mmCIF file of C-alpha atoms and ligand atoms in Angstrom:
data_model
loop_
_atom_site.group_PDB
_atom_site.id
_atom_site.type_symbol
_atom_site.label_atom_id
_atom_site.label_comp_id
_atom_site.label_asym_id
_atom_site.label_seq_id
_atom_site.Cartn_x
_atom_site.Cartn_y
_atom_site.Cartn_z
ATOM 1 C CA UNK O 1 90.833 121.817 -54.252
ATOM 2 C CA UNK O 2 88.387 118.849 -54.253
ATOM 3 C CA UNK O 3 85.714 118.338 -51.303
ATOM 4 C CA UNK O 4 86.668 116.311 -48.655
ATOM 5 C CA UNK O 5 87.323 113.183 -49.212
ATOM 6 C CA UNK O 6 85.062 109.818 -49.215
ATOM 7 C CA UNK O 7 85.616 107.135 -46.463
ATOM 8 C CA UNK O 8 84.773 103.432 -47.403
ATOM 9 C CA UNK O 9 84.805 100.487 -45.955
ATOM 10 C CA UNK O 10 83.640 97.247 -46.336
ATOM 11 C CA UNK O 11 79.870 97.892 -46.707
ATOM 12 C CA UNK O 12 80.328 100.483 -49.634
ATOM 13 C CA UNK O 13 83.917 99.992 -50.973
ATOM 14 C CA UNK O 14 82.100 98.897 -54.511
ATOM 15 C CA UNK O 15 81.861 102.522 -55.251
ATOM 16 C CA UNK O 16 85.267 103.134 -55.401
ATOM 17 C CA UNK O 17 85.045 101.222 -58.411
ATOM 18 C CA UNK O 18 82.505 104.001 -59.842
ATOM 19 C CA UNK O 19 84.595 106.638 -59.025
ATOM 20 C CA UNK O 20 87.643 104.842 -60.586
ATOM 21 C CA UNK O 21 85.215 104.446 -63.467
ATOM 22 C CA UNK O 22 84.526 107.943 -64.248
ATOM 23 C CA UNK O 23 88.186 108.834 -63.817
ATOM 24 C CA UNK O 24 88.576 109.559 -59.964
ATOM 25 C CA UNK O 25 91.361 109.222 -57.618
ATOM 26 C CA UNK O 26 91.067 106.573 -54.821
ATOM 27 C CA UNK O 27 93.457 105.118 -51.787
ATOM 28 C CA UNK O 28 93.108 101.744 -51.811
ATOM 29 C CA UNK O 29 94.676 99.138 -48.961
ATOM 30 C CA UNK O 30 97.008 96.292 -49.895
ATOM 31 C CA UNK O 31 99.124 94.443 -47.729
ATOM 32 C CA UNK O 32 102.158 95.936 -47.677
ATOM 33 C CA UNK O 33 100.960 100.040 -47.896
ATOM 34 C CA UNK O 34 98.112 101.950 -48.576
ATOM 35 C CA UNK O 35 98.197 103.018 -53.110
ATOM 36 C CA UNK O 36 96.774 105.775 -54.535
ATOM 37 C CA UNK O 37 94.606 104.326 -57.446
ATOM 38 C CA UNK O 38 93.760 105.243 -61.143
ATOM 39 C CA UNK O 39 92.513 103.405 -64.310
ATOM 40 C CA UNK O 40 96.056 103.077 -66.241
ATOM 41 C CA UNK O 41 93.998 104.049 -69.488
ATOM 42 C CA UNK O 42 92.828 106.890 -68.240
ATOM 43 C CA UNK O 43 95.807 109.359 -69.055
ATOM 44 C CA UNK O 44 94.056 112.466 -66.861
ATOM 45 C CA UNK O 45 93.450 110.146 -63.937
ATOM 46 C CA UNK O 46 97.058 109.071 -64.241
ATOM 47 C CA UNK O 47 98.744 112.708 -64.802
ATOM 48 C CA UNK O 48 96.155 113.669 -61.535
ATOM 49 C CA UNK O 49 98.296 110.866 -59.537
ATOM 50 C CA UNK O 50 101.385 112.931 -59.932
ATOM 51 C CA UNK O 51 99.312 116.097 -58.705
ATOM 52 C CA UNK O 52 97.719 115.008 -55.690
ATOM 53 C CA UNK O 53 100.787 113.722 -54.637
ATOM 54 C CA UNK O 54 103.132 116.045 -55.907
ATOM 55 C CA UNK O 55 105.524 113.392 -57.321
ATOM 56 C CA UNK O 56 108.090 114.241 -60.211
ATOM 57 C CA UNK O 57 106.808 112.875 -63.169
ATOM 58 C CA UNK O 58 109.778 110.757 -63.649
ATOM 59 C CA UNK O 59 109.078 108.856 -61.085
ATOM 60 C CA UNK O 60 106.796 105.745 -62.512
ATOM 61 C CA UNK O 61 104.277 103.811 -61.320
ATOM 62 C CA UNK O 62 103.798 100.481 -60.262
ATOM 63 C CA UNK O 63 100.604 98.425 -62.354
ATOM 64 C CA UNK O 64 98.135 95.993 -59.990
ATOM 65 C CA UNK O 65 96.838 93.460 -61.779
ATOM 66 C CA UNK O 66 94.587 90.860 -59.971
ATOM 67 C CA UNK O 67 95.519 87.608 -61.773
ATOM 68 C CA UNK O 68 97.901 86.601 -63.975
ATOM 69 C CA UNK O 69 96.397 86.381 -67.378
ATOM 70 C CA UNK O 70 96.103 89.950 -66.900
ATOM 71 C CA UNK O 71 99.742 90.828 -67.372
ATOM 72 C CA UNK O 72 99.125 89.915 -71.197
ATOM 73 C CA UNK O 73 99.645 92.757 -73.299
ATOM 74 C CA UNK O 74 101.061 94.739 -70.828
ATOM 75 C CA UNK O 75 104.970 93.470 -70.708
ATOM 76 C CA UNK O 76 106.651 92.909 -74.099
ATOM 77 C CA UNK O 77 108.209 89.533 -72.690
ATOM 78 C CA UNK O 78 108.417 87.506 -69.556
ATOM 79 C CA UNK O 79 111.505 85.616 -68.776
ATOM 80 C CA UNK O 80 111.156 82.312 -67.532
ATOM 81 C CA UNK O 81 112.463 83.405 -63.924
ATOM 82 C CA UNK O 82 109.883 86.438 -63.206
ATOM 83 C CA UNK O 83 107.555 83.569 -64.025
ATOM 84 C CA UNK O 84 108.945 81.627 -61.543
ATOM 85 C CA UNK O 85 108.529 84.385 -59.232
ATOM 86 C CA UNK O 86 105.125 85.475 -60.290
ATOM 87 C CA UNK O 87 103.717 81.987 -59.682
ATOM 88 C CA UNK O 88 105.653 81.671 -56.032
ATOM 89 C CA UNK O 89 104.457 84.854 -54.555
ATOM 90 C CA UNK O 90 101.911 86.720 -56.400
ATOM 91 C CA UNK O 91 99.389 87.760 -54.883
ATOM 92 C CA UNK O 92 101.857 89.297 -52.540
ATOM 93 C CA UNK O 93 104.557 91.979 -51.691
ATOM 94 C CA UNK O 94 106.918 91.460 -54.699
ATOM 95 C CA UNK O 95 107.035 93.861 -57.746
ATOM 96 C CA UNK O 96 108.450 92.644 -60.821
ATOM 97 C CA UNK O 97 109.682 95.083 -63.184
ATOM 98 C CA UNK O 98 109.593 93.481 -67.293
ATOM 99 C CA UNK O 99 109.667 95.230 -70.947
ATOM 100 C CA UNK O 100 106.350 97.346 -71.474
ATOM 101 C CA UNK O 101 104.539 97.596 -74.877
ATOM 102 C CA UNK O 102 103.479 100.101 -76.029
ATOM 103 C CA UNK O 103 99.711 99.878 -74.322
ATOM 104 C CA UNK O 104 101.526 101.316 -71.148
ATOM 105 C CA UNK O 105 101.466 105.004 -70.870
ATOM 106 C CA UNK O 106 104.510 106.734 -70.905
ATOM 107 C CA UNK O 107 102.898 109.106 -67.979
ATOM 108 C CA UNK O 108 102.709 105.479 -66.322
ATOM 109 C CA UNK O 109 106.287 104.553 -67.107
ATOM 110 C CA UNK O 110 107.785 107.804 -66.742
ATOM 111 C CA UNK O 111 109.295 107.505 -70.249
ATOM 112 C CA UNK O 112 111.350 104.224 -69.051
ATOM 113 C CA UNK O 113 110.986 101.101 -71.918
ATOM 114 C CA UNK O 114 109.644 99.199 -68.718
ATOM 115 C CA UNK O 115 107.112 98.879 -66.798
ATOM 116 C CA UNK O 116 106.552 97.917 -62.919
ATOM 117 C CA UNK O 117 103.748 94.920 -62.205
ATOM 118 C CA UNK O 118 102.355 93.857 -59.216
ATOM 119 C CA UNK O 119 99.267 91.381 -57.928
ATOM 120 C CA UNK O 120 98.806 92.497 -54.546
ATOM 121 C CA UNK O 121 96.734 89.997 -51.621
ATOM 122 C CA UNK O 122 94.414 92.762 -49.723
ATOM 123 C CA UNK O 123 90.929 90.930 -50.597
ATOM 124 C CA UNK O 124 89.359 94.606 -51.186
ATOM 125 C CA UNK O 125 92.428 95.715 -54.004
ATOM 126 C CA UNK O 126 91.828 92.615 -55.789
ATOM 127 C CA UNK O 127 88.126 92.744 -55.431
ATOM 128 C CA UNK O 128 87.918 96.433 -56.651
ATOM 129 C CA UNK O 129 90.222 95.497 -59.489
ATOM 130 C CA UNK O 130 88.478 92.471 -60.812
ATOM 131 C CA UNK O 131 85.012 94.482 -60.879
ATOM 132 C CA UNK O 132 86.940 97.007 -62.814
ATOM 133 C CA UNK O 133 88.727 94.730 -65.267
ATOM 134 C CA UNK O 134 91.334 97.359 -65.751
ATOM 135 C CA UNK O 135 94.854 97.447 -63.990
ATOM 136 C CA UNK O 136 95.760 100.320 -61.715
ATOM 137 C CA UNK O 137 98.251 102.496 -61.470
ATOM 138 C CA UNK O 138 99.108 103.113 -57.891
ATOM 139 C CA UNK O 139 101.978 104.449 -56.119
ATOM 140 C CA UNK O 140 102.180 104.503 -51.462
ATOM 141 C CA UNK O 141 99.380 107.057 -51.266
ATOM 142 C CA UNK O 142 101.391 110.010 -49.095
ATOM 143 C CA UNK O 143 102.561 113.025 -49.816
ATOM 144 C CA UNK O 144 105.803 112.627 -52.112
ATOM 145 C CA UNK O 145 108.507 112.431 -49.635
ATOM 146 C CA UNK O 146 106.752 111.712 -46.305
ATOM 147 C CA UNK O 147 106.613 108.058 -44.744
ATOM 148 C CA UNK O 148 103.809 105.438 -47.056
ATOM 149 C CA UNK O 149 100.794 105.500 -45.445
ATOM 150 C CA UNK O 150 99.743 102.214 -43.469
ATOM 151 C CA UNK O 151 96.271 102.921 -42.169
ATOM 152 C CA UNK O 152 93.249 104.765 -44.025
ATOM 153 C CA UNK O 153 94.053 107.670 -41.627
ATOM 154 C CA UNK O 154 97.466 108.240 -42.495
ATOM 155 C CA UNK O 155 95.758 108.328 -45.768
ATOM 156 C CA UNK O 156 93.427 110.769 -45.008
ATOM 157 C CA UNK O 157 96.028 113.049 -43.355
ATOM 158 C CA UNK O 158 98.396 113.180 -46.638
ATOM 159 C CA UNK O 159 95.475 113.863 -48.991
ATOM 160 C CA UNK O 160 92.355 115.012 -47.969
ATOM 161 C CA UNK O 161 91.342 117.854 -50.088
ATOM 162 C CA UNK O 162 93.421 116.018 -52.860
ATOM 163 C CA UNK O 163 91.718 112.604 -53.775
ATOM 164 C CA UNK O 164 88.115 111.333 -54.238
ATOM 165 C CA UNK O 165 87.889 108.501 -51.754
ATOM 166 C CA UNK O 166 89.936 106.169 -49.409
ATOM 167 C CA UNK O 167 88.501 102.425 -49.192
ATOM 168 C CA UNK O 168 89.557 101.474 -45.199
ATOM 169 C CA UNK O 169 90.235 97.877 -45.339
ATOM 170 C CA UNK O 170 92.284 98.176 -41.776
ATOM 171 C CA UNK O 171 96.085 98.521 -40.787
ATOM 172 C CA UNK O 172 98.043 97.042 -43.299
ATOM 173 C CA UNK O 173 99.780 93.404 -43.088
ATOM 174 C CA UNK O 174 103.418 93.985 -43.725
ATOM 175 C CA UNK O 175 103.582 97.916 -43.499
ATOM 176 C CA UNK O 176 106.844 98.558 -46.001
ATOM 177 C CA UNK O 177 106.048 98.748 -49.621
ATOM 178 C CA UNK O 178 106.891 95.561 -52.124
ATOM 179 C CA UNK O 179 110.109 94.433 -53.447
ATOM 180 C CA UNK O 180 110.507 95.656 -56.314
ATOM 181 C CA UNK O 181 112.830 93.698 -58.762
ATOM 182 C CA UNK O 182 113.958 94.489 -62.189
ATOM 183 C CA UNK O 183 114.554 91.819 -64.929
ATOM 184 C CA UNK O 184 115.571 94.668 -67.749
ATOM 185 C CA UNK O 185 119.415 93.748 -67.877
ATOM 186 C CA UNK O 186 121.204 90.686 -67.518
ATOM 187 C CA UNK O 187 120.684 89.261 -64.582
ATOM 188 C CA UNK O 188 117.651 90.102 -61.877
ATOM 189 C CA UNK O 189 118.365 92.983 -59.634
ATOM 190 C CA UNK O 190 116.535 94.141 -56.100
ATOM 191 C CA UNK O 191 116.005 97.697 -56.766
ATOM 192 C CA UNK O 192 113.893 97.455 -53.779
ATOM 193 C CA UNK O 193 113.831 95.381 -50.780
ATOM 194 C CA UNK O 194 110.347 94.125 -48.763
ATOM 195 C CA UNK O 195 108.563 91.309 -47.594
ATOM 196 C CA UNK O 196 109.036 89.217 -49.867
ATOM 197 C CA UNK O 197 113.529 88.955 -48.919
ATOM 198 C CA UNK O 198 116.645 88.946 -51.202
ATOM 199 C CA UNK O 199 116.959 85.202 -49.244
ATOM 200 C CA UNK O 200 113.212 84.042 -50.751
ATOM 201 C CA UNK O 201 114.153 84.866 -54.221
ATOM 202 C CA UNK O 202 117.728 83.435 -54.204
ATOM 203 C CA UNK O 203 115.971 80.045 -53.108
ATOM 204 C CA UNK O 204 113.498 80.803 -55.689
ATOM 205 C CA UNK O 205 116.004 81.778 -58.962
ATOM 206 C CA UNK O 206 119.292 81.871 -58.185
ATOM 207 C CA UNK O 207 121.247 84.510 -58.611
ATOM 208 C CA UNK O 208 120.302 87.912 -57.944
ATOM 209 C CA UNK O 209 122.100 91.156 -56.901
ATOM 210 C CA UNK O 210 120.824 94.081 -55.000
ATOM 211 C CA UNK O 211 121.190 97.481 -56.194
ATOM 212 C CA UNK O 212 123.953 99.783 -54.775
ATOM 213 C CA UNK O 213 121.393 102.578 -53.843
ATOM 214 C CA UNK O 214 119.364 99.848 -51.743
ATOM 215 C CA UNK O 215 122.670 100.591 -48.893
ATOM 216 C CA UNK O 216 124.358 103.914 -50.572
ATOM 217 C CA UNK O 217 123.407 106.938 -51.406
ATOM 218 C CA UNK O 218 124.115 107.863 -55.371
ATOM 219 C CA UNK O 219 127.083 109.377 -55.983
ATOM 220 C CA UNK O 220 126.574 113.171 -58.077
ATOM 221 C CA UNK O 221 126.035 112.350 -61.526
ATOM 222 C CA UNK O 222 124.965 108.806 -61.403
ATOM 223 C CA UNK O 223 121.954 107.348 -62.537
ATOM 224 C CA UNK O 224 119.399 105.458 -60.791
ATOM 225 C CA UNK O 225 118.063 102.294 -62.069
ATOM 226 C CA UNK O 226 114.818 103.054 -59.951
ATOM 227 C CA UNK O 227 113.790 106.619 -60.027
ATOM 228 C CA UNK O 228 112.141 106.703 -56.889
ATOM 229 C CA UNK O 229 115.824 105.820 -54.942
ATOM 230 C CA UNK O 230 117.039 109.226 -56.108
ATOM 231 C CA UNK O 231 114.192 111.265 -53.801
ATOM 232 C CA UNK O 232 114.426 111.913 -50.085
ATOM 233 C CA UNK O 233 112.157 109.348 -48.879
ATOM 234 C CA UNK O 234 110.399 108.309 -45.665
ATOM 235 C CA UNK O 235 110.786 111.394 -44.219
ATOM 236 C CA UNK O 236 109.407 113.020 -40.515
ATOM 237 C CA UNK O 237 109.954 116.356 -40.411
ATOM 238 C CA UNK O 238 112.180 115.591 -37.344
ATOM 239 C CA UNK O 239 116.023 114.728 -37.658
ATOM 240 C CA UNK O 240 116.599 110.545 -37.891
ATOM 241 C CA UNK O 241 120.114 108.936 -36.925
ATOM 242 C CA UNK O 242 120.858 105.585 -37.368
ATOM 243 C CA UNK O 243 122.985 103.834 -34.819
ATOM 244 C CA UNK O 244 124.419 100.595 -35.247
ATOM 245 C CA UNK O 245 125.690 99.166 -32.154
ATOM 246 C CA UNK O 246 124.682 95.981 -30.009
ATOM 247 C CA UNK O 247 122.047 96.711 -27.503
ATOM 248 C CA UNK O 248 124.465 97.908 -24.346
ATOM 249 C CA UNK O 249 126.176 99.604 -26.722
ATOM 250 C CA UNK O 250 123.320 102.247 -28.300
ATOM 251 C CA UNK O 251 121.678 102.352 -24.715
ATOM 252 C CA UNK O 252 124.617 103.963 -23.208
ATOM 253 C CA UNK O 253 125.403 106.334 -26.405
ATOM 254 C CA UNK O 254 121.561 107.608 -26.225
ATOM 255 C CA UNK O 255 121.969 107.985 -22.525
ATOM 256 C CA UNK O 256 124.673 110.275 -22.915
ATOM 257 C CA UNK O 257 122.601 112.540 -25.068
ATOM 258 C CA UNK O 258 122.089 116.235 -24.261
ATOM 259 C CA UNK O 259 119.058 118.282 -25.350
ATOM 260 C CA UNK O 260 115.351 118.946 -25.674
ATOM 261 C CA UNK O 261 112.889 116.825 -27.465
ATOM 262 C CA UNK O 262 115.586 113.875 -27.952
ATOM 263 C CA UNK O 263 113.902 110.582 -28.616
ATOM 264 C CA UNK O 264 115.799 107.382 -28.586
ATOM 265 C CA UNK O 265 113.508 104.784 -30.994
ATOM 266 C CA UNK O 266 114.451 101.450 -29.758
ATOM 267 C CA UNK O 267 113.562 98.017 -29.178
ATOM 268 C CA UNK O 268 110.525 97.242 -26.832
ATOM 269 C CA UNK O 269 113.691 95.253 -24.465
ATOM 270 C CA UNK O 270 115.565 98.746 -24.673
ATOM 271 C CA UNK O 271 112.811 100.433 -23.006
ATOM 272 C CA UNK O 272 113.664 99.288 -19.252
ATOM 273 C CA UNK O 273 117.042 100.646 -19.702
ATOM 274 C CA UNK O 274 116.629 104.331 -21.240
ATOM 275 C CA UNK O 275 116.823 107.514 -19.397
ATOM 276 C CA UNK O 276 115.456 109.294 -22.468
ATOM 277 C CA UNK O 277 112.135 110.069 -24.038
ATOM 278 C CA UNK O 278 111.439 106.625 -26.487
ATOM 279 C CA UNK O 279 109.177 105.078 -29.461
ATOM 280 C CA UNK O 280 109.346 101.849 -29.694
ATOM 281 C CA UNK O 281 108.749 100.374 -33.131
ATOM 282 C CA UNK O 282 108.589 96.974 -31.774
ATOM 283 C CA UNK O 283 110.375 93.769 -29.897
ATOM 284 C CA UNK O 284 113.447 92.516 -30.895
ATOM 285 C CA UNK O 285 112.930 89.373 -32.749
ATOM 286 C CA UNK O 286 109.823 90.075 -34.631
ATOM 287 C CA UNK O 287 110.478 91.813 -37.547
ATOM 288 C CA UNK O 288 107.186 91.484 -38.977
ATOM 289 C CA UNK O 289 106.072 93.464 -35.922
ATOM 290 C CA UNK O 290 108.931 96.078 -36.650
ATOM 291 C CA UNK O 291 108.017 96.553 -39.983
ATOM 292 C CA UNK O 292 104.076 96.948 -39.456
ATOM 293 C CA UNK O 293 104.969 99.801 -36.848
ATOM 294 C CA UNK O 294 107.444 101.632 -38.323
ATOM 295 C CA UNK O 295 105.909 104.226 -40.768
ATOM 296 C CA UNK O 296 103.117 104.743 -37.766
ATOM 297 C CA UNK O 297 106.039 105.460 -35.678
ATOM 298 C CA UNK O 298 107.711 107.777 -37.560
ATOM 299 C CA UNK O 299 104.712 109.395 -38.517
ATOM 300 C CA UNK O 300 104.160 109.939 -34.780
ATOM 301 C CA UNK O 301 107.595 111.298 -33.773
ATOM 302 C CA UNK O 302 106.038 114.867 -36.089
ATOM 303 C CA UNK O 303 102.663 114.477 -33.550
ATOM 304 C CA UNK O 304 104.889 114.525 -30.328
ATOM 305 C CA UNK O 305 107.232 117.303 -32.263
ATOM 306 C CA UNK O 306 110.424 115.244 -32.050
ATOM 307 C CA UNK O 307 113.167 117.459 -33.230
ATOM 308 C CA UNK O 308 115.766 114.750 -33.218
ATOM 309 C CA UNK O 309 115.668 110.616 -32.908
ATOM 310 C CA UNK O 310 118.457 108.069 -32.267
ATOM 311 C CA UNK O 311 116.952 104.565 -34.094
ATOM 312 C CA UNK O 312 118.396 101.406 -32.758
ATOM 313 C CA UNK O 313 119.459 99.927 -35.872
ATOM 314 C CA UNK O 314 117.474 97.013 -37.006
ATOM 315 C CA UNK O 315 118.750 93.569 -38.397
ATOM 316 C CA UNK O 316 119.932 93.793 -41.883
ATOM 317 C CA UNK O 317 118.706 90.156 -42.880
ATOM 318 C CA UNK O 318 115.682 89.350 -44.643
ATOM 319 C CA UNK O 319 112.497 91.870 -44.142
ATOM 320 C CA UNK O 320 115.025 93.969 -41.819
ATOM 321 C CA UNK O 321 116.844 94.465 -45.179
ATOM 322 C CA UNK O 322 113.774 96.495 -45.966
ATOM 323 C CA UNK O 323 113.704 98.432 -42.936
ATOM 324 C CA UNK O 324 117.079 99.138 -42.959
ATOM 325 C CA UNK O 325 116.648 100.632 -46.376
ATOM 326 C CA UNK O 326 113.747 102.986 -45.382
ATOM 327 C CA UNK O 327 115.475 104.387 -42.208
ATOM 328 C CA UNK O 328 118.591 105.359 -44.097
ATOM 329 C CA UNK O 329 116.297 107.238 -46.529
ATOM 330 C CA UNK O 330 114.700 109.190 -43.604
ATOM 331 C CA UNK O 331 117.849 109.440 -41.931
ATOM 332 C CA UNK O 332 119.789 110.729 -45.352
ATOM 333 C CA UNK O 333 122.189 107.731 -44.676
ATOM 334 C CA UNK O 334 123.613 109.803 -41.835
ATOM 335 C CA UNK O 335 124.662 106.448 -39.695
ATOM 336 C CA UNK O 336 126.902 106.437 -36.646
ATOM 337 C CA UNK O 337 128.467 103.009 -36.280
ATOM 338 C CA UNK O 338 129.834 101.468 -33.032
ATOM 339 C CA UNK O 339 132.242 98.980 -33.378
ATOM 340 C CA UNK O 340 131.413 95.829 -31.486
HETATM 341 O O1 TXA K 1 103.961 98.009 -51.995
HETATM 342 C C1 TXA K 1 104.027 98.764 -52.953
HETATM 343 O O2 TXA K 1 104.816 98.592 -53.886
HETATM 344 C C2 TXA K 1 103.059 99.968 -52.950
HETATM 345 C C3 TXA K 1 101.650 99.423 -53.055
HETATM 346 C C4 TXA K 1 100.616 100.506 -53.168
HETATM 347 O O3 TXA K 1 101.569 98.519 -54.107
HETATM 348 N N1 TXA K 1 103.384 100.858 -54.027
HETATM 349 C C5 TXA K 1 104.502 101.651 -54.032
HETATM 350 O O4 TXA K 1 104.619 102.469 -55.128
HETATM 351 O O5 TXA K 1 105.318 101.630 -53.131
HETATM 352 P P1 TXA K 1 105.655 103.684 -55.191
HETATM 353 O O6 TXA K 1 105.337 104.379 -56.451
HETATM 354 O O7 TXA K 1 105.577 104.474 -53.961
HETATM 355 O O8 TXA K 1 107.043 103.000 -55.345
HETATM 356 C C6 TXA K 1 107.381 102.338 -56.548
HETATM 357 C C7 TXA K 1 108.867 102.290 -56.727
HETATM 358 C C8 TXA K 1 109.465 103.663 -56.993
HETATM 359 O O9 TXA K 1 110.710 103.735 -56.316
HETATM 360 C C9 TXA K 1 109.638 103.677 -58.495
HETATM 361 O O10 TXA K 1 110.697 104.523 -58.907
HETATM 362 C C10 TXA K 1 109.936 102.209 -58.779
HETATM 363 O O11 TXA K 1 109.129 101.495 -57.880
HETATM 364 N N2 TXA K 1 109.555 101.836 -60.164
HETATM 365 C C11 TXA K 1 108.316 101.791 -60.710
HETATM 366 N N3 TXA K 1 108.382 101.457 -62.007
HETATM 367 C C12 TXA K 1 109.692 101.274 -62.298
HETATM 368 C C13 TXA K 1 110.408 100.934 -63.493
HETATM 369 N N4 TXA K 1 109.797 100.693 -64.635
HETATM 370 N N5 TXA K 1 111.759 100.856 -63.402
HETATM 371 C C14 TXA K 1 112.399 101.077 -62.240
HETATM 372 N N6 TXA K 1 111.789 101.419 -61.083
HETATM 373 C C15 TXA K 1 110.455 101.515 -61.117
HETATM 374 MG MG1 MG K 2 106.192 105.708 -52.507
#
């Protein structure tokens, strides 16, 4: 068990890069979710990633790089349309997943030929990376299984006692992890949806398909493209249920609930209406807000000892796509649809 662990923020964060340095363990914030940082070169570091987060090792990581020209060497080739993509939204909430060489770690690409590659836009990630010169390795910085962390305490909570440091740099922008899209086949697949929407990079390329497992749970037997979609994901410790129904619709089905510690989480508009305990993770039409709240939220439904929560299905259209996708991981795709 390591000491407790560091707090930085923007005064001090430059020592993160010493700890990274001499082969340390640090959270670092980006926009989208907190990552749990190591030097990729540093095959110790890397392996300790798995450890202090108690990830199967087949699950690989994504590499930040903090400018372009550093993707050299890393990726055997780049087609011309993760270029395109690269240059429209890096720095930013996209992932894009290429051919590695062979300077990437198989601990990094958990013995996949590719390799996952990311330039994320928190000013303190890219700062800590340039200084370093090296790319990092860095998956959400939770506990394998539990909900990303978005703040530095959510951080703190997952892996004190685990980790050398977390930098603070504040709540985080967009609060789901990247998109993560892989250009190893044929055509350009979503593996994972996020800020950066399936509608964006159709505009941007073309076509593009989105991974079965993004809506569906795999079938025995099958294989995921992504590792990480094969894991229970996102997870409270309390029971989550998905219902999709128009607004009158899921307020009169949680109404009708029976039982103790029963949450309905809903819409900020629901709220009037419910004669239920509630969460909200946000209003309506502001997705962006949705999506910052909702690992906080769900986080907090284990605080209040929630035993079981009806969500009010969000919008399945651009960064709803992504929440969509997280909620049926927490709620094992266990949805309850009411027909309009
Ligand atoms: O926003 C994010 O992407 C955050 C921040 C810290 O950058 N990182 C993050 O990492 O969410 P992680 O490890 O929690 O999720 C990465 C996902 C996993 O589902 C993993 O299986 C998939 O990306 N992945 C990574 N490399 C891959 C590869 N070569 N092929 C297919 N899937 C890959
Ligand atoms: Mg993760």
């Amino acid at each position: 068990m390591k000491n407790n662990m560091k707090i930085l923020d923007y005064t001090n964060y430059y020592e993160a890069v010493e700890i990274l340095k001499s082969g340390g363990l640090v959270a670092i914030p980006t926009e989208t979710v907190y990552g749990l940082a190591a030097n990729i070169y540093d095959e110790k570091a890397i392996s300790n990633i798995f450890v202090a987060k108690g990830r199967p090792s087949d699950n690989p990581l994504i590499v930040h790089i903090s400018n372009i020209n550093m993707i050299q060497g890393l990726v055997a080739k780049i087609t011309y349309q993760a270029r395109a993509l690269a240059d429209k939204f890096w720095p930013g909430p996209l992932t894009i997943i290429l051919p590695k060489t062979d300077k990437i770690n198989s601990i990094v690409s958990g013995g996949l030929d590719t390799v996952a590659i990311r330039i994320p836009k928190h000013k303190m990630a890219l700062n800590i990376i340039d200084k370093l010169g090296i790319p990092l390795a860095a998956p959400s910085a939770n506990r394998s299984g539990s909900p990303s962390p978005t703040s530095a305490k959510h951080v703190y909570n997952d892996l004190n006692g685990r980790i050398d440091a977390v930098v603070d740099g504040g709540v985080c922008e967009y609060g789901v992890e990247s998109t993560v899209i892989s250009f190893a086949g044929d055509i350009p697949i979503i593996l994972r949806p996020g800020a950066v929407t399936y509608e964006m990079i159709r505009e941007t390329i073309g076509d593009v398909q989105i991974d079965k497992s993004v809506y569906s749970k795999l079938e025995i037997g099958q294989k995921a493209i992504s590792p990480g979609m094969k894991y229970k994901h996102y997870s409270p410790e309390c029971k989550v249920v998905i219902v999709d129904a128009d607004a009158q619709d899921y307020i009169e089905y949680v109404n009708n609930l029976l039982g103790e510690d029963i949450y309905a989480f809903c819409y900020e508009e629901d709220i009037p209406f419910l004669k239920i305990p509630y969460i909200s993770y946000g209003s309506k039409n502001n997705l962006l807000e949705q999506s910052r709240n909702l690992f906080d939220r769900l986080r907090y439904l284990d605080k209040i000892n929630a035993k079981i929560v009806y969500v009010h299905c969000p919008k399945k259209t651009g960064i709803g796509l992504a929440l969509y996708n997280r909620l049926l991981r927490s709620a094992g795709f266990e949805v309850i649809n009411i027909e309009k």
